């Protein structure tokens, strides 16, 4: 009884709505993919920075240079 109060809305141009939906989905997923690539790039660069920082911390000469810069 509750559902019978709703009327079915019919579009004259069903195909156009589908095309717009497909285009918007493609745009959305391309933006999502681009964001994912940027995130991976950022993580990769930060991983390289941390590796370099760990190498510097292990090297006694570099450690002294950094400590002298901090002081």
PDB file of C-alpha atoms in Angstrom:
ATOM      1  CA  UNK A   1       0.000   0.000   0.000  1.00  0.00           C
ATOM      2  CA  UNK A   2       2.825   2.377   0.842  1.00  0.00           C
ATOM      3  CA  UNK A   3       4.652   1.581  -2.384  1.00  0.00           C
ATOM      4  CA  UNK A   4       1.592   2.125  -4.488  1.00  0.00           C
ATOM      5  CA  UNK A   5       1.644   5.811  -3.575  1.00  0.00           C
ATOM      6  CA  UNK A   6       4.842   6.274  -5.582  1.00  0.00           C
ATOM      7  CA  UNK A   7       4.517   6.733  -9.315  1.00  0.00           C
ATOM      8  CA  UNK A   8       7.036   5.426 -11.742  1.00  0.00           C
ATOM      9  CA  UNK A   9       8.848   8.230 -13.487  1.00  0.00           C
ATOM     10  CA  UNK A  10       9.730   7.510 -17.075  1.00  0.00           C
ATOM     11  CA  UNK A  11      12.330   9.358 -19.096  1.00  0.00           C
ATOM     12  CA  UNK A  12      11.908  10.044 -22.765  1.00  0.00           C
ATOM     13  CA  UNK A  13      15.647   9.876 -23.364  1.00  0.00           C
ATOM     14  CA  UNK A  14      16.889   6.885 -21.413  1.00  0.00           C
ATOM     15  CA  UNK A  15      19.941   6.528 -23.635  1.00  0.00           C
ATOM     16  CA  UNK A  16      21.190  10.048 -22.911  1.00  0.00           C
ATOM     17  CA  UNK A  17      20.967   9.479 -19.183  1.00  0.00           C
ATOM     18  CA  UNK A  18      22.988   6.280 -19.521  1.00  0.00           C
ATOM     19  CA  UNK A  19      25.664   8.014 -21.589  1.00  0.00           C
ATOM     20  CA  UNK A  20      25.967  10.808 -19.036  1.00  0.00           C
ATOM     21  CA  UNK A  21      26.198   8.269 -16.223  1.00  0.00           C
ATOM     22  CA  UNK A  22      28.925   6.367 -18.043  1.00  0.00           C
ATOM     23  CA  UNK A  23      30.885   9.539 -18.769  1.00  0.00           C
ATOM     24  CA  UNK A  24      30.669  10.733 -15.193  1.00  0.00           C
ATOM     25  CA  UNK A  25      31.760   7.306 -13.974  1.00  0.00           C
ATOM     26  CA  UNK A  26      34.747   7.320 -16.308  1.00  0.00           C
ATOM     27  CA  UNK A  27      35.726  10.800 -15.147  1.00  0.00           C
ATOM     28  CA  UNK A  28      35.338   9.805 -11.512  1.00  0.00           C
ATOM     29  CA  UNK A  29      37.479   6.693 -11.883  1.00  0.00           C
ATOM     30  CA  UNK A  30      40.148   8.528 -13.845  1.00  0.00           C
ATOM     31  CA  UNK A  31      40.393  11.111 -11.071  1.00  0.00           C
ATOM     32  CA  UNK A  32      40.493   8.327  -8.519  1.00  0.00           C
ATOM     33  CA  UNK A  33      43.269   6.559 -10.424  1.00  0.00           C
ATOM     34  CA  UNK A  34      45.260   9.780 -10.743  1.00  0.00           C
ATOM     35  CA  UNK A  35      44.931  10.390  -7.011  1.00  0.00           C
ATOM     36  CA  UNK A  36      46.077   6.842  -6.334  1.00  0.00           C
ATOM     37  CA  UNK A  37      49.138   7.383  -8.536  1.00  0.00           C
ATOM     38  CA  UNK A  38      49.991  10.582  -6.677  1.00  0.00           C
ATOM     39  CA  UNK A  39      49.642   8.785  -3.368  1.00  0.00           C
ATOM     40  CA  UNK A  40      51.969   6.005  -4.517  1.00  0.00           C
ATOM     41  CA  UNK A  41      54.478   8.540  -5.758  1.00  0.00           C
ATOM     42  CA  UNK A  42      54.377  10.373  -2.450  1.00  0.00           C
ATOM     43  CA  UNK A  43      54.844   7.151  -0.477  1.00  0.00           C
ATOM     44  CA  UNK A  44      57.721   6.111  -2.679  1.00  0.00           C
ATOM     45  CA  UNK A  45      59.519   9.431  -2.253  1.00  0.00           C
ATOM     46  CA  UNK A  46      59.001   9.419   1.514  1.00  0.00           C
ATOM     47  CA  UNK A  47      60.320   5.874   1.680  1.00  0.00           C
ATOM     48  CA  UNK A  48      63.453   6.993  -0.162  1.00  0.00           C
ATOM     49  CA  UNK A  49      63.857   9.931   2.222  1.00  0.00           C
ATOM     50  CA  UNK A  50      63.581   7.664   5.256  1.00  0.00           C
ATOM     51  CA  UNK A  51      66.091   5.228   3.782  1.00  0.00           C
ATOM     52  CA  UNK A  52      68.522   8.069   3.179  1.00  0.00           C
ATOM     53  CA  UNK A  53      67.934   9.382   6.686  1.00  0.00           C
ATOM     54  CA  UNK A  54      68.637   5.941   8.188  1.00  0.00           C
ATOM     55  CA  UNK A  55      71.828   5.676   6.150  1.00  0.00           C
ATOM     56  CA  UNK A  56      72.897   9.098   7.391  1.00  0.00           C
ATOM     57  CA  UNK A  57      72.148   8.170  10.997  1.00  0.00           C
ATOM     58  CA  UNK A  58      74.336   5.060  10.709  1.00  0.00           C
ATOM     59  CA  UNK A  59      77.314   6.914   9.281  1.00  0.00           C
ATOM     60  CA  UNK A  60      79.369   8.463  12.138  1.00  0.00           C
ATOM     61  CA  UNK A  61      80.781  11.309  10.035  1.00  0.00           C
ATOM     62  CA  UNK A  62      77.355  12.326   8.765  1.00  0.00           C
ATOM     63  CA  UNK A  63      75.958  12.051  12.294  1.00  0.00           C
ATOM     64  CA  UNK A  64      78.549  14.514  13.590  1.00  0.00           C
ATOM     65  CA  UNK A  65      77.810  16.916  10.751  1.00  0.00           C
ATOM     66  CA  UNK A  66      74.090  16.815  11.506  1.00  0.00           C
ATOM     67  CA  UNK A  67      74.632  17.220  15.247  1.00  0.00           C
ATOM     68  CA  UNK A  68      76.861  20.216  14.632  1.00  0.00           C
ATOM     69  CA  UNK A  69      74.188  21.749  12.390  1.00  0.00           C
ATOM     70  CA  UNK A  70      71.512  21.221  15.044  1.00  0.00           C
ATOM     71  CA  UNK A  71      73.596  22.897  17.773  1.00  0.00           C
TER      72      UNK A  71
END
